Amino acid sequence: MSLLKIARMGQPVLRRPAREVADPTAPEVAELAADMIETMLDAPGTGLAAPQVYADLRMLVYRLSPERNAGEGLAPRVLVNPQLTVLDESLEEGIEGCLSIPELVGLVPRYRRVGFRAQGLDGRPIEGEAAGFHARVLQHEMDHLDGILYLDRMPDLSSLAFLSELGRPSREEAEREEA
Ligand code: NI
């Protein structure tokens, strides 16, 4: 396994829709997923999408700490060719950061509840529902697969801030949310 270089905003790969993964069971897909997980944990980050490591593929990895997911942590998970459905049209604002946009955080509205379908590395379907922070992470990461960054989703850029300039509670919240 190896750490991958993270693409920062300005790299064209972050602005292009990514390609479907033809064979989720291919060894190179498993290798990329393992490297993405290692890179996410090292950053550290909550999630990472393939375009963020210069891979033009529709796949992402993420994890949830217990305190961010109603007491139940989620070990790193790989979603290949993921799709999202909105289950609740209501929006919730929350702080987001992005490993491709270092040091900055901002308030982003996201759907409260979403459904997701994807393939695992074994090619089998993965389906589920997500709410709150989990739903936010999925929306952030799946946006990366369509060339969309969280800044594009901010209706008001006045909340954009350097993480280092935030007060302590906000900073601690924001630090957990880089994806
Ligand atoms: Ni991101």
Short mmCIF file of C-alpha atoms and ligand atoms in Angstrom, two decimals:
data_model
loop_
_atom_site.label_atom_id
_atom_site.label_comp_id
_atom_site.label_asym_id
_atom_site.label_seq_id
_atom_site.Cartn_x
_atom_site.Cartn_y
_atom_site.Cartn_z
CA MET A 1 0.00 0.00 0.00
CA SER A 2 1.12 3.53 -0.52
CA LEU A 3 0.11 7.08 0.21
CA LEU A 4 -1.29 8.91 -2.78
CA LYS A 5 -0.83 12.55 -3.71
CA ILE A 6 -4.00 14.55 -3.14
CA ALA A 7 -5.12 16.83 -5.97
CA ARG A 8 -5.80 20.38 -4.84
CA MET A 9 -8.34 22.78 -6.29
CA GLY A 10 -7.13 24.01 -9.66
CA GLN A 11 -6.29 20.52 -10.92
CA PRO A 12 -8.64 19.75 -13.85
CA VAL A 13 -9.27 16.19 -12.56
CA LEU A 14 -11.38 17.71 -9.75
CA ARG A 15 -13.67 19.41 -12.22
CA ARG A 16 -14.44 16.56 -14.61
CA PRO A 17 -17.18 13.96 -14.21
CA ALA A 18 -15.43 10.67 -13.42
CA ARG A 19 -15.84 7.44 -15.42
CA GLU A 20 -17.77 4.38 -14.28
CA VAL A 21 -15.63 1.57 -12.92
CA ALA A 22 -16.05 -1.23 -15.48
CA ASP A 23 -15.05 -4.08 -13.16
CA PRO A 24 -15.18 -3.39 -9.41
CA THR A 25 -13.50 -6.77 -8.77
CA ALA A 26 -10.38 -5.93 -10.79
CA PRO A 27 -7.19 -6.16 -8.69
CA GLU A 28 -6.16 -2.61 -9.60
CA VAL A 29 -9.46 -1.31 -8.22
CA ALA A 30 -8.83 -3.10 -4.91
CA GLU A 31 -5.31 -1.70 -4.83
CA LEU A 32 -6.54 1.84 -5.48
CA ALA A 33 -9.19 1.46 -2.75
CA ALA A 34 -6.60 0.29 -0.23
CA ASP A 35 -4.32 3.20 -1.10
CA MET A 36 -7.22 5.65 -0.86
CA ILE A 37 -8.11 4.35 2.61
CA GLU A 38 -4.50 4.65 3.74
CA THR A 39 -4.33 8.19 2.31
CA MET A 40 -7.63 9.18 3.97
CA LEU A 41 -6.50 7.87 7.37
CA ASP A 42 -3.12 9.54 7.05
CA ALA A 43 -4.51 12.97 6.06
CA PRO A 44 -6.56 12.51 8.29
CA GLY A 45 -9.90 12.84 6.57
CA THR A 46 -13.44 11.50 6.79
CA GLY A 47 -13.77 10.66 3.12
CA LEU A 48 -11.88 10.64 -0.15
CA ALA A 49 -13.09 10.34 -3.73
CA ALA A 50 -10.95 8.86 -6.53
CA PRO A 51 -10.62 12.13 -8.51
CA GLN A 52 -8.97 13.62 -5.41
CA VAL A 53 -6.06 11.22 -5.99
CA TYR A 54 -5.96 11.83 -9.75
CA ALA A 55 -7.94 8.68 -10.56
CA ASP A 56 -10.70 9.29 -13.07
CA LEU A 57 -13.07 6.71 -11.59
CA ARG A 58 -16.42 6.68 -9.81
CA MET A 59 -15.38 5.33 -6.44
CA LEU A 60 -14.97 6.72 -2.95
CA VAL A 61 -13.96 5.74 0.56
CA TYR A 62 -15.21 7.12 3.86
CA ARG A 63 -15.47 6.34 7.54
CA LEU A 64 -17.49 7.59 10.48
CA SER A 65 -16.38 8.05 14.04
CA PRO A 66 -18.85 6.95 16.74
CA GLU A 67 -19.46 10.52 17.91
CA ARG A 68 -20.48 11.54 14.39
CA ASN A 69 -22.85 8.67 13.77
CA ALA A 70 -25.16 8.28 16.75
CA GLY A 71 -22.63 6.28 18.75
CA GLU A 72 -21.91 3.77 16.03
CA GLY A 73 -18.64 4.12 14.17
CA LEU A 74 -18.22 2.91 10.63
CA ALA A 75 -14.92 1.35 9.60
CA PRO A 76 -13.56 2.55 6.25
CA ARG A 77 -16.00 1.61 3.50
CA VAL A 78 -15.49 1.53 -0.26
CA LEU A 79 -18.33 2.44 -2.63
CA VAL A 80 -17.85 1.76 -6.34
CA ASN A 81 -20.14 3.41 -8.90
CA PRO A 82 -22.31 4.93 -6.13
CA GLN A 83 -25.67 6.54 -6.74
CA LEU A 84 -27.64 8.79 -4.44
CA THR A 85 -31.36 9.31 -3.99
CA VAL A 86 -32.82 12.08 -1.89
CA LEU A 87 -35.19 10.72 0.77
CA ASP A 88 -35.93 13.99 2.51
CA GLU A 89 -35.90 17.25 0.58
CA SER A 90 -35.22 19.31 3.68
CA LEU A 91 -31.77 20.82 4.00
CA GLU A 92 -29.46 21.14 6.96
CA GLU A 93 -26.43 23.42 7.19
CA GLY A 94 -23.15 22.05 8.47
CA ILE A 95 -19.46 22.82 8.40
CA GLU A 96 -17.43 21.15 5.66
CA GLY A 97 -13.84 21.09 4.67
CA CYS A 98 -12.14 19.27 1.83
CA LEU A 99 -8.71 17.68 1.54
CA SER A 100 -8.48 19.26 -1.92
CA ILE A 101 -9.11 22.73 -0.47
CA PRO A 102 -6.75 22.78 2.51
CA GLU A 103 -7.21 25.04 5.52
CA LEU A 104 -10.64 26.35 4.54
CA VAL A 105 -14.06 25.43 5.89
CA GLY A 106 -17.55 26.71 5.19
CA LEU A 107 -21.23 26.16 5.87
CA VAL A 108 -22.91 23.96 3.28
CA PRO A 109 -26.59 22.98 3.06
CA ARG A 110 -27.13 19.26 2.43
CA TYR A 111 -30.14 16.95 2.32
CA ARG A 112 -30.88 15.44 5.71
CA ARG A 113 -31.60 11.96 4.48
CA VAL A 114 -30.42 10.08 1.40
CA GLY A 115 -30.42 6.58 0.04
CA PHE A 116 -27.37 5.12 -1.65
CA ARG A 117 -26.63 2.19 -3.93
CA ALA A 118 -23.20 1.11 -5.03
CA GLN A 119 -21.05 -1.92 -5.71
CA GLY A 120 -18.48 -3.30 -3.31
CA LEU A 121 -15.05 -4.56 -4.28
CA ASP A 122 -16.59 -8.03 -4.55
CA GLY A 123 -18.99 -6.70 -7.19
CA ARG A 124 -22.00 -7.18 -4.98
CA PRO A 125 -24.54 -4.44 -4.39
CA ILE A 126 -24.34 -2.23 -1.31
CA GLU A 127 -27.49 -0.35 -0.39
CA GLY A 128 -28.44 1.78 2.52
CA GLU A 129 -29.88 4.93 3.96
CA ALA A 130 -27.98 7.70 5.62
CA ALA A 131 -29.00 10.70 7.69
CA GLY A 132 -27.28 13.72 9.19
CA PHE A 133 -23.49 13.68 9.05
CA HIS A 134 -23.40 10.34 7.22
CA ALA A 135 -25.68 11.77 4.53
CA ARG A 136 -23.49 14.89 4.35
CA VAL A 137 -20.30 12.88 3.79
CA LEU A 138 -21.93 10.86 1.01
CA GLN A 139 -23.21 13.98 -0.73
CA HIS A 140 -19.80 15.66 -0.48
CA GLU A 141 -17.94 12.63 -1.85
CA MET A 142 -20.41 11.86 -4.62
CA ASP A 143 -20.22 15.50 -5.73
CA HIS A 144 -16.49 14.92 -6.30
CA LEU A 145 -17.42 12.23 -8.85
CA ASP A 146 -19.29 14.88 -10.83
CA GLY A 147 -16.60 17.54 -10.63
CA ILE A 148 -18.43 19.53 -7.93
CA LEU A 149 -16.70 21.02 -4.89
CA TYR A 150 -18.41 22.08 -1.66
CA LEU A 151 -17.72 25.73 -2.48
CA ASP A 152 -20.14 25.36 -5.41
CA ARG A 153 -22.85 24.39 -2.92
CA MET A 154 -22.39 27.37 -0.62
CA PRO A 155 -25.21 29.89 -1.03
CA ASP A 156 -23.31 32.41 1.09
CA LEU A 157 -19.53 32.61 0.94
CA SER A 158 -19.36 34.81 4.03
CA SER A 159 -19.09 31.70 6.23
CA LEU A 160 -15.93 30.61 4.41
CA ALA A 161 -13.09 30.70 6.93
CA PHE A 162 -9.60 29.52 7.64
CA LEU A 163 -9.86 26.64 10.06
CA SER A 164 -7.09 28.18 12.16
CA GLU A 165 -9.15 31.35 12.69
CA LEU A 166 -12.27 29.66 14.05
CA GLY A 167 -13.10 29.63 17.75
CA ARG A 168 -12.33 26.40 19.57
CA PRO A 169 -15.66 24.49 19.48
CA SER A 170 -16.21 25.29 15.80
CA ARG A 171 -12.65 24.38 15.01
CA GLU A 172 -12.93 21.00 16.67
CA GLU A 173 -16.14 20.30 14.81
CA ALA A 174 -14.63 21.39 11.50
CA GLU A 175 -11.47 19.35 11.94
CA ARG A 176 -13.45 16.16 11.89
CA GLU A 177 -15.15 16.99 8.63
CA GLU A 178 -12.47 17.26 6.00
CA ALA A 179 -13.40 15.10 3.11
NI NI B 1 -13.75 16.92 -0.60
#
